[in-house]
mmCIF file of C-alpha atoms in Angstrom:
data_model
loop_
_atom_site.group_PDB
_atom_site.id
_atom_site.type_symbol
_atom_site.label_atom_id
_atom_site.label_comp_id
_atom_site.label_asym_id
_atom_site.label_seq_id
_atom_site.Cartn_x
_atom_site.Cartn_y
_atom_site.Cartn_z
ATOM 1 C CA ALA A 1 0.000 0.000 0.000
ATOM 2 C CA VAL A 2 2.804 2.447 0.872
ATOM 3 C CA LEU A 3 4.668 1.669 -2.355
ATOM 4 C CA ARG A 4 1.557 2.490 -4.431
ATOM 5 C CA GLN A 5 1.321 5.857 -2.650
ATOM 6 C CA CYS A 6 5.000 6.612 -3.299
ATOM 7 C CA LEU A 7 5.246 5.500 -6.931
ATOM 8 C CA PRO A 8 3.537 8.551 -8.491
ATOM 9 C CA HIS A 9 6.205 10.728 -6.864
ATOM 10 C CA MET A 10 9.184 8.804 -8.258
ATOM 11 C CA GLY A 11 9.667 11.517 -10.864
ATOM 12 C CA ILE A 12 11.099 13.693 -8.097
ATOM 13 C CA LEU A 13 13.797 11.141 -7.350
ATOM 14 C CA TYR A 14 14.873 10.623 -10.962
ATOM 15 C CA SER A 15 14.738 14.289 -11.929
ATOM 16 C CA MET A 16 16.617 15.816 -8.993
ATOM 17 C CA PHE A 17 19.466 13.390 -8.248
ATOM 18 C CA PRO A 18 22.173 11.858 -10.475
ATOM 19 C CA VAL A 19 21.072 8.546 -11.984
ATOM 20 C CA LEU A 20 23.226 5.538 -12.766
ATOM 21 C CA VAL A 21 21.856 3.495 -15.677
ATOM 22 C CA CYS A 22 22.663 -0.188 -15.200
ATOM 23 C CA ASP A 23 21.841 -1.662 -18.585
ATOM 24 C CA GLU A 24 23.755 -4.920 -18.269
ATOM 25 C CA VAL A 25 21.453 -7.786 -17.323
ATOM 26 C CA THR A 26 21.778 -11.560 -17.138
ATOM 27 C CA GLY A 27 20.438 -13.694 -19.954
ATOM 28 C CA ASP A 28 17.300 -14.677 -18.052
ATOM 29 C CA VAL A 29 16.170 -11.052 -17.524
ATOM 30 C CA ARG A 30 14.540 -8.900 -20.194
ATOM 31 C CA SER A 31 16.760 -6.193 -21.628
ATOM 32 C CA TYR A 32 17.049 -2.681 -20.246
ATOM 33 C CA ASN A 33 15.648 -1.240 -23.474
ATOM 34 C CA SER A 34 12.521 -3.407 -23.355
ATOM 35 C CA SER A 35 11.591 -2.597 -19.747
ATOM 36 C CA GLY A 36 8.752 -0.150 -19.203
ATOM 37 C CA TRP A 37 10.071 0.903 -15.796
ATOM 38 C CA CYS A 38 13.583 1.474 -17.128
ATOM 39 C CA HIS A 39 12.129 3.543 -19.969
ATOM 40 C CA CYS A 40 10.160 5.675 -17.509
ATOM 41 C CA GLU A 41 13.133 6.224 -15.193
ATOM 42 C CA PHE A 42 15.430 6.956 -18.125
ATOM 43 C CA THR A 43 13.024 9.508 -19.606
ATOM 44 C CA ILE A 44 12.607 11.390 -16.318
ATOM 45 C CA ALA A 45 16.361 11.337 -15.630
ATOM 46 C CA SER A 46 17.055 12.585 -19.146
ATOM 47 C CA LEU A 47 14.532 15.422 -18.876
ATOM 48 C CA GLY A 48 15.903 16.301 -15.443
ATOM 49 C CA LYS A 49 19.439 16.301 -16.890
ATOM 50 C CA GLN A 50 20.545 13.728 -14.329
ATOM 51 C CA LEU A 51 22.336 11.219 -16.586
ATOM 52 C CA HIS A 52 25.593 13.071 -17.222
ATOM 53 C CA GLN A 53 27.381 12.395 -13.917
ATOM 54 C CA TYR A 54 27.176 8.596 -13.777
ATOM 55 C CA SER A 55 25.691 7.434 -17.066
ATOM 56 C CA SER A 56 27.138 9.507 -19.911
ATOM 57 C CA ASP A 57 29.128 6.527 -21.254
ATOM 58 C CA CYS A 58 26.202 4.127 -21.038
ATOM 59 C CA GLU A 59 24.933 2.735 -24.352
ATOM 60 C CA PRO A 60 21.248 3.655 -23.812
ATOM 61 C CA VAL A 61 22.259 7.247 -23.051
ATOM 62 C CA ARG A 62 24.301 7.465 -26.244
ATOM 63 C CA GLN A 63 21.549 5.828 -28.326
ATOM 64 C CA ARG A 64 18.583 7.707 -26.935
ATOM 65 C CA SER A 65 19.197 11.406 -27.138
ATOM 66 C CA GLN A 66 15.548 11.838 -28.205
ATOM 67 C CA CYS A 67 14.520 13.601 -25.010
ATOM 68 C CA ALA A 68 16.958 16.472 -25.417
ATOM 69 C CA HIS A 69 16.232 16.690 -29.138
ATOM 70 C CA LEU A 70 12.454 16.649 -28.681
ATOM 71 C CA GLN A 71 12.511 19.062 -25.780
ATOM 72 C CA GLU A 72 14.347 21.600 -27.923
ATOM 73 C CA GLY A 73 12.053 21.046 -30.909
ATOM 74 C CA GLY A 74 8.568 20.463 -29.567
ATOM 75 C CA GLY A 75 8.627 21.056 -25.855
ATOM 76 C CA LEU A 76 7.389 18.881 -23.053
ATOM 77 C CA GLN A 77 4.269 17.735 -24.904
ATOM 78 C CA ALA A 78 6.390 16.283 -27.715
ATOM 79 C CA VAL A 79 8.502 14.434 -25.148
ATOM 80 C CA ALA A 80 5.390 13.104 -23.390
ATOM 81 C CA ASP A 81 3.879 11.968 -26.708
ATOM 82 C CA ALA A 82 7.116 10.177 -27.675
ATOM 83 C CA PHE A 83 7.259 8.584 -24.223
ATOM 84 C CA TYR A 84 3.705 7.226 -24.465
ATOM 85 C CA ALA A 85 4.305 5.871 -27.972
ATOM 86 C CA ALA A 86 7.505 4.113 -26.898
ATOM 87 C CA LEU A 87 5.946 2.863 -23.662
ATOM 88 C CA ALA A 88 3.295 1.005 -25.640
ATOM 89 C CA LEU A 89 6.092 -1.251 -26.929
ATOM 90 C CA LYS A 90 7.691 -1.849 -23.508
ATOM 91 C CA THR A 91 7.020 -4.687 -21.102
ATOM 92 C CA PHE A 92 6.055 -4.739 -17.438
ATOM 93 C CA VAL A 93 5.977 -7.705 -15.093
ATOM 94 C CA HIS A 94 2.618 -6.370 -13.904
ATOM 95 C CA GLU A 95 0.622 -4.756 -16.712
ATOM 96 C CA SER A 96 -1.063 -2.445 -14.185
ATOM 97 C CA ASP A 97 2.320 -0.734 -13.727
ATOM 98 C CA ARG A 98 2.015 0.771 -17.225
ATOM 99 C CA GLU A 99 -0.675 3.139 -15.929
ATOM 100 C CA VAL A 100 1.524 4.140 -12.969
ATOM 101 C CA ALA A 101 4.451 4.883 -15.309
ATOM 102 C CA CYS A 102 2.150 7.059 -17.436
ATOM 103 C CA GLU A 103 1.027 8.909 -14.314
ATOM 104 C CA ILE A 104 4.637 9.581 -13.312
ATOM 105 C CA ILE A 105 5.400 11.130 -16.702
ATOM 106 C CA SER A 106 2.127 13.057 -16.715
ATOM 107 C CA ARG A 107 2.836 14.544 -13.287
ATOM 108 C CA TYR A 108 6.362 15.467 -14.382
ATOM 109 C CA ALA A 109 4.995 17.133 -17.520
ATOM 110 C CA TRP A 110 2.452 19.165 -15.507
ATOM 111 C CA LYS A 111 5.217 20.322 -13.185
ATOM 112 C CA GLY A 112 7.286 21.258 -16.224
ATOM 113 C CA ARG A 113 4.427 23.301 -17.669
ATOM 114 C CA LEU A 114 4.021 25.066 -14.345
ATOM 115 C CA VAL A 115 7.725 25.927 -14.162
ATOM 116 C CA GLU A 116 7.722 27.020 -17.828
ATOM 117 C CA ALA A 117 4.837 29.440 -17.214
ATOM 118 C CA ILE A 118 6.486 30.863 -14.092
ATOM 119 C CA ASN A 119 9.904 31.291 -15.739
ATOM 120 C CA SER A 120 8.397 32.999 -18.782
ATOM 121 C CA LYS A 121 6.230 35.229 -16.563
ATOM 122 C CA ASP A 122 3.168 34.054 -18.511
ATOM 123 C CA VAL A 123 0.330 34.943 -16.123
ATOM 124 C CA ASP A 124 -2.400 33.668 -18.463
ATOM 125 C CA GLY A 125 -0.518 30.443 -19.088
ATOM 126 C CA LEU A 126 0.122 30.008 -15.366
ATOM 127 C CA SER A 127 -3.566 30.529 -14.642
ATOM 128 C CA LYS A 128 -4.506 27.865 -17.216
ATOM 129 C CA VAL A 129 -1.955 25.383 -15.865
ATOM 130 C CA LEU A 130 -3.085 25.951 -12.282
ATOM 131 C CA GLY A 131 -6.701 25.484 -13.365
ATOM 132 C CA GLU A 132 -5.874 22.183 -15.046
ATOM 133 C CA ILE A 133 -3.824 21.038 -12.051
ATOM 134 C CA ALA A 134 -6.827 21.746 -9.815
ATOM 135 C CA ARG A 135 -9.238 20.047 -12.240
ATOM 136 C CA LEU A 136 -7.046 16.943 -12.387
ATOM 137 C CA GLN A 137 -6.691 16.951 -8.587
ATOM 138 C CA LEU A 138 -2.904 17.280 -8.754
ATOM 139 C CA ARG A 139 -2.574 20.083 -6.202
ATOM 140 C CA ASP A 140 0.100 18.134 -4.335
ATOM 141 C CA LEU A 141 2.438 19.040 -7.237
ATOM 142 C CA LEU A 142 2.517 22.564 -5.804
ATOM 143 C CA GLU A 143 4.227 21.223 -2.677
ATOM 144 C CA GLN A 144 6.945 19.324 -4.545
ATOM 145 C CA PRO A 145 10.445 20.605 -5.194
ATOM 146 C CA VAL A 146 11.690 21.503 -8.657
ATOM 147 C CA ASP A 147 15.250 21.716 -9.828
#
């Protein structure tokens, strides 16, 4: 029960602290690139710019620069769309975890939109984001740290 309460907030962990990608697995374990959880953690760490310290030489980091590229080109929504499309091809031990991974990315994206509106001093945009956060019952995002 406690783990289910904590999981939606995992984006904080992967976006604020350096992440070590461990992509080497034994033959009886599915690959790093096929794991839905690894994909979620990697995406958040990439968006949070937390891969450089420990994982810059890791093969998945070199292969998947899509997050930085998409963020520059289409913003957070483009990254979220690419994440959801890729996640559909990933595997989870428990299929119900797919929804939790989507929630983690969604919450991270809403926080990103909030920070974007604040940094650009977009009062109308901030008002819209806050309205959507309230409508979606995500007010706890306002109490979370951002980097």
